[in-house]
PDB file of C-alpha atoms in Angstrom:
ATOM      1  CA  UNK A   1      12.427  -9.705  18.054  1.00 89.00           C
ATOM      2  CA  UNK A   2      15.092 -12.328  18.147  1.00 89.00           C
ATOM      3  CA  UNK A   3      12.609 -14.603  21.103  1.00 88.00           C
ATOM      4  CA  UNK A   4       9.209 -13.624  19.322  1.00 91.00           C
ATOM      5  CA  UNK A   5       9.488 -13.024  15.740  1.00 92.00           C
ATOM      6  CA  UNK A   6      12.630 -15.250  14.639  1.00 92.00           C
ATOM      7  CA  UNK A   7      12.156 -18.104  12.569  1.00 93.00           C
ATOM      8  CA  UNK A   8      15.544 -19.612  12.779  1.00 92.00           C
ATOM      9  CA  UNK A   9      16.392 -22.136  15.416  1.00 93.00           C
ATOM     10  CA  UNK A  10      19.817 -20.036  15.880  1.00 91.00           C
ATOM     11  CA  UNK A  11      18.267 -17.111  16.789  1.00 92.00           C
ATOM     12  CA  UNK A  12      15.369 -18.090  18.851  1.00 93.00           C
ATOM     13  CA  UNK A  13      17.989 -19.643  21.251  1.00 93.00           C
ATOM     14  CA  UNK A  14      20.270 -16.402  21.451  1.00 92.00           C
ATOM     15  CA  UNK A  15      16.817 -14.336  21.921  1.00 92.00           C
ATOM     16  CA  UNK A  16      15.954 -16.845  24.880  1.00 93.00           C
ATOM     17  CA  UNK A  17      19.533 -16.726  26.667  1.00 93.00           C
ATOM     18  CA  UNK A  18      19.462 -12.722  26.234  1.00 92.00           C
ATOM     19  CA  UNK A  19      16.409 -12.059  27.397  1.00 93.00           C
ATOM     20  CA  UNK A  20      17.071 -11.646  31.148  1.00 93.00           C
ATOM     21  CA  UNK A  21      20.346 -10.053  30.767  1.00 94.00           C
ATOM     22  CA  UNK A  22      18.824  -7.687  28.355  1.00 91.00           C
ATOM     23  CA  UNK A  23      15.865  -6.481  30.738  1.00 91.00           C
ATOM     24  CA  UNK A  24      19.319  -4.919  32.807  1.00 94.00           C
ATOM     25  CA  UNK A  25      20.908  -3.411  29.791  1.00 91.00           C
ATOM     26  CA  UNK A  26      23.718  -6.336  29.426  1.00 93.00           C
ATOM     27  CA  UNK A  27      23.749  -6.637  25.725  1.00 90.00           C
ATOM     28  CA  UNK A  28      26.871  -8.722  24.994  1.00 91.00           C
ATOM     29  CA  UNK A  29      25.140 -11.984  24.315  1.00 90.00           C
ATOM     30  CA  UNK A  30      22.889 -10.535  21.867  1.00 89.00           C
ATOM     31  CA  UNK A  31      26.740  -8.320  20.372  1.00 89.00           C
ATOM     32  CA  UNK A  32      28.108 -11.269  20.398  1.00 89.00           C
ATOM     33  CA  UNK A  33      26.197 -13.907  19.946  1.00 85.00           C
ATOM     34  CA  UNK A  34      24.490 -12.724  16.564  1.00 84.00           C
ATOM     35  CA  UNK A  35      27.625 -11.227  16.226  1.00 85.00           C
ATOM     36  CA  UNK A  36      26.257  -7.576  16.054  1.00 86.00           C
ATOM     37  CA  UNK A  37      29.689  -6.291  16.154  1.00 79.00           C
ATOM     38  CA  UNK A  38      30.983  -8.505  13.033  1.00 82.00           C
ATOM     39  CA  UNK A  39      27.428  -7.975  10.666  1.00 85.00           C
ATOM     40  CA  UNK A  40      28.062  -5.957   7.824  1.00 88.00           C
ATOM     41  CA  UNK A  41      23.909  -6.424   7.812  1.00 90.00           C
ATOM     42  CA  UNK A  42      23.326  -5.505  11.592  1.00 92.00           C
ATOM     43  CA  UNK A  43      26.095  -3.123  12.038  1.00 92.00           C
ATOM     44  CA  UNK A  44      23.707  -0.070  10.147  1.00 94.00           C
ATOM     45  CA  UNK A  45      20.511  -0.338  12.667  1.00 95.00           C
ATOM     46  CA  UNK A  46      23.044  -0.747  15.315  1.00 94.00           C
ATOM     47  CA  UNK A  47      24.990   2.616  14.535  1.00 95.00           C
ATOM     48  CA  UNK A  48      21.580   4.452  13.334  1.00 97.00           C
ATOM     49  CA  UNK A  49      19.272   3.818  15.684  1.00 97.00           C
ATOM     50  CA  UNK A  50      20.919   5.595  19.019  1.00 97.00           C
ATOM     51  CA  UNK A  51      21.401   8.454  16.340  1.00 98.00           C
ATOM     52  CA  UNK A  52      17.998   9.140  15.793  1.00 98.00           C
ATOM     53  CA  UNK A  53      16.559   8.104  19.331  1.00 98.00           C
ATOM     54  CA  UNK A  54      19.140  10.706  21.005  1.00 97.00           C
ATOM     55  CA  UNK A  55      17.776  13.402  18.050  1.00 98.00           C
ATOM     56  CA  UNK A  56      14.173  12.499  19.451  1.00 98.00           C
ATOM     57  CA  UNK A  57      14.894  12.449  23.218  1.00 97.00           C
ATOM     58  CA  UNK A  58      16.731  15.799  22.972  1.00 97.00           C
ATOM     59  CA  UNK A  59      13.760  17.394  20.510  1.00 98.00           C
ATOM     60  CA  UNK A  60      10.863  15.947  23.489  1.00 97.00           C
ATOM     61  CA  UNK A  61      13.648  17.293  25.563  1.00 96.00           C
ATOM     62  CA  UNK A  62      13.880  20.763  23.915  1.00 97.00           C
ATOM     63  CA  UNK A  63      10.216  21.325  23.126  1.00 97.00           C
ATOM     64  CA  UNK A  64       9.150  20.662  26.422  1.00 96.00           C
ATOM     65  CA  UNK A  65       7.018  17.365  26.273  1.00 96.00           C
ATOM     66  CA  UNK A  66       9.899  15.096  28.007  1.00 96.00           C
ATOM     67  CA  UNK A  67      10.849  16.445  31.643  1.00 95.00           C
ATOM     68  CA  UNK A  68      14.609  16.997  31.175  1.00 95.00           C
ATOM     69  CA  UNK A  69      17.222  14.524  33.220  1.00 94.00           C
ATOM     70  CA  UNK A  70      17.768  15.694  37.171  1.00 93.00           C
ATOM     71  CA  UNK A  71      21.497  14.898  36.791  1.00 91.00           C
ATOM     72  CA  UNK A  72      21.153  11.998  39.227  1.00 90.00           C
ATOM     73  CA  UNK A  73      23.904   9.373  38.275  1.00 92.00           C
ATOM     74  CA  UNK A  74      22.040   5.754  37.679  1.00 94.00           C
ATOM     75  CA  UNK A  75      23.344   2.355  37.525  1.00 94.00           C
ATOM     76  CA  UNK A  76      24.197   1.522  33.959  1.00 93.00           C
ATOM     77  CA  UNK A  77      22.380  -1.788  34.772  1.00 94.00           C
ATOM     78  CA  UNK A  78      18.761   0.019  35.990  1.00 94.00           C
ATOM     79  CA  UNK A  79      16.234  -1.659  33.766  1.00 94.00           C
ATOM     80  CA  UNK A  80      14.542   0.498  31.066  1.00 92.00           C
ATOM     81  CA  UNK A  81      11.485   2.852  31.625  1.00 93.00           C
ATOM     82  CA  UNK A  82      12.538   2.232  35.116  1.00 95.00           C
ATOM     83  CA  UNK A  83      15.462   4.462  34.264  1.00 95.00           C
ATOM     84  CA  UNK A  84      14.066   7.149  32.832  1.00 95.00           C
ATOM     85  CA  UNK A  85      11.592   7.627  34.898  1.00 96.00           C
ATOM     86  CA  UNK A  86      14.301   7.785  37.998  1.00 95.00           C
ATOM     87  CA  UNK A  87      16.572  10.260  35.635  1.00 95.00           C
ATOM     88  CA  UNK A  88      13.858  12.894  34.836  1.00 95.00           C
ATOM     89  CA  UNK A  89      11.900  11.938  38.057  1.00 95.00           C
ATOM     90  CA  UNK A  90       8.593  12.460  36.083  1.00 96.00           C
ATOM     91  CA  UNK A  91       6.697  10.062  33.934  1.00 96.00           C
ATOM     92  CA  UNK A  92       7.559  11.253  30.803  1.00 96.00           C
ATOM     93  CA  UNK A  93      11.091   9.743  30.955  1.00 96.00           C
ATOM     94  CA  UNK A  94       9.536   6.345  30.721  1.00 96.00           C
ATOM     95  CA  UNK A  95       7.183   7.507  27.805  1.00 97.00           C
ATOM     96  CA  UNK A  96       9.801   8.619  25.993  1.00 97.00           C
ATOM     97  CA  UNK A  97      11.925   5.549  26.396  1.00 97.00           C
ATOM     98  CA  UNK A  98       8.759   3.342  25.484  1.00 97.00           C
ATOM     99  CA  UNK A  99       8.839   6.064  22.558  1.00 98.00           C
ATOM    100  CA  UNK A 100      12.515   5.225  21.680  1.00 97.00           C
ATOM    101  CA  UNK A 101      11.961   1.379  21.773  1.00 96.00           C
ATOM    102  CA  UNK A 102       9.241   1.439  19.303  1.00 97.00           C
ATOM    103  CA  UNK A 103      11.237   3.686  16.618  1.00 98.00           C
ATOM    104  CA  UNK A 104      14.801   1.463  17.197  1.00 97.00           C
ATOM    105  CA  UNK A 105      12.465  -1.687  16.748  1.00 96.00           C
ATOM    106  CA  UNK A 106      11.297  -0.108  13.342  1.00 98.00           C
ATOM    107  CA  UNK A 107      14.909   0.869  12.071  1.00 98.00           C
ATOM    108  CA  UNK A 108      16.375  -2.769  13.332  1.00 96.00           C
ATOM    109  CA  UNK A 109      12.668  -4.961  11.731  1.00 97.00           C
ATOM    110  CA  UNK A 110      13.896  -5.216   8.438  1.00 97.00           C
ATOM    111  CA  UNK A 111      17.720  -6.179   8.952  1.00 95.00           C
ATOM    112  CA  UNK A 112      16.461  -8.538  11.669  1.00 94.00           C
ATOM    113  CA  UNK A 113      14.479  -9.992   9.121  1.00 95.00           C
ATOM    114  CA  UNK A 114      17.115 -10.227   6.657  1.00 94.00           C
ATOM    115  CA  UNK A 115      19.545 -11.436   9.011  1.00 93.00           C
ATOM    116  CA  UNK A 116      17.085 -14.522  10.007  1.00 93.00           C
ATOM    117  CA  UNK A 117      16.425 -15.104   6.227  1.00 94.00           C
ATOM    118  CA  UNK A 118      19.873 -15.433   5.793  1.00 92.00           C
ATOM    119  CA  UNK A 119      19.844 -17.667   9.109  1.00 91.00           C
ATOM    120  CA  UNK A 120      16.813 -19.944   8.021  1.00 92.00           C
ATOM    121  CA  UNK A 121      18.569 -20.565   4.550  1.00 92.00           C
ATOM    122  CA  UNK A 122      21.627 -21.343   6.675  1.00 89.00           C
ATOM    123  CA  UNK A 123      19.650 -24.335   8.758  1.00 89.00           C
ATOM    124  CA  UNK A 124      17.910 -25.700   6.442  1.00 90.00           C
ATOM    125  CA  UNK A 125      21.261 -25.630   3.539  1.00 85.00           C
ATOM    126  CA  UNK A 126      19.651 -23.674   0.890  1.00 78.00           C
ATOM    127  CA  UNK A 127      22.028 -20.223   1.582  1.00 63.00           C
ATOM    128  CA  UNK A 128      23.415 -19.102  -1.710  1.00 62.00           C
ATOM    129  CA  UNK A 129      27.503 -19.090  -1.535  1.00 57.00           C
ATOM    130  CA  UNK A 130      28.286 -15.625  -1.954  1.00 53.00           C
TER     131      UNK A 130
END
């Protein structure tokens, strides 16, 4: 979102340097650099959204339509869909991942977009002192 669908300058640049360490799971330029960690705006999709992708993945998990993880111990740095196809050793891990990156994209779309409002008004000095 931050390298396709940002409007601010600011964020467009943080998308572009966190786009390759992002494709291997390293996140901190994106925690950091936003900063995720300090956003009373971003800190809600960031605590929801592994909450209710772990609820899915267990539920496909449960019900039978995700092949459950092998127990083989992967690199915390194996890119998605890569990953979970390698951990369940059967196709569905991937889907389900693919799955999960749809649904967090959905809970974080409208704080990113309130975050680069914010950001926009920022760059161009029309943000309201609050």
């Amino acid at each position: 979102m931050l390298l396709f669908l940002s409007k601010s300058k600011q964020l467009k640049e943080i998308g572009k340097l966190a786009i390759g360490p992002a494709f291997f799971n390293i996140n901190e330029p994106i925690l950091f650099g936003l900063p995720i960690v300090m956003s009373p705006i971003l800190i809600i999709p960031f605590i929801l959204a592994p909450l209710v992708t772990v609820m899915v993945t267990y539920l496909a998990m449960y019900s039978g339509l995700v092949a459950k993880v092998t127990g083989v111990a992967l690199p915390w740095t194996t890119p998605p869909f890569i990953s979970g196809f390698l951990a369940t050793s059967h196709w569905t891990g991937a889907a389900i991942q693919v799955v999960n990156f749809f649904i967090t994209a959905a809970i974080y779309y409208p704080f990113f977009k309130l975050w680069d409002d914010k950001k926009l008004q920022e760059e161009n000095g029309t943000a309201s002192i609050n």
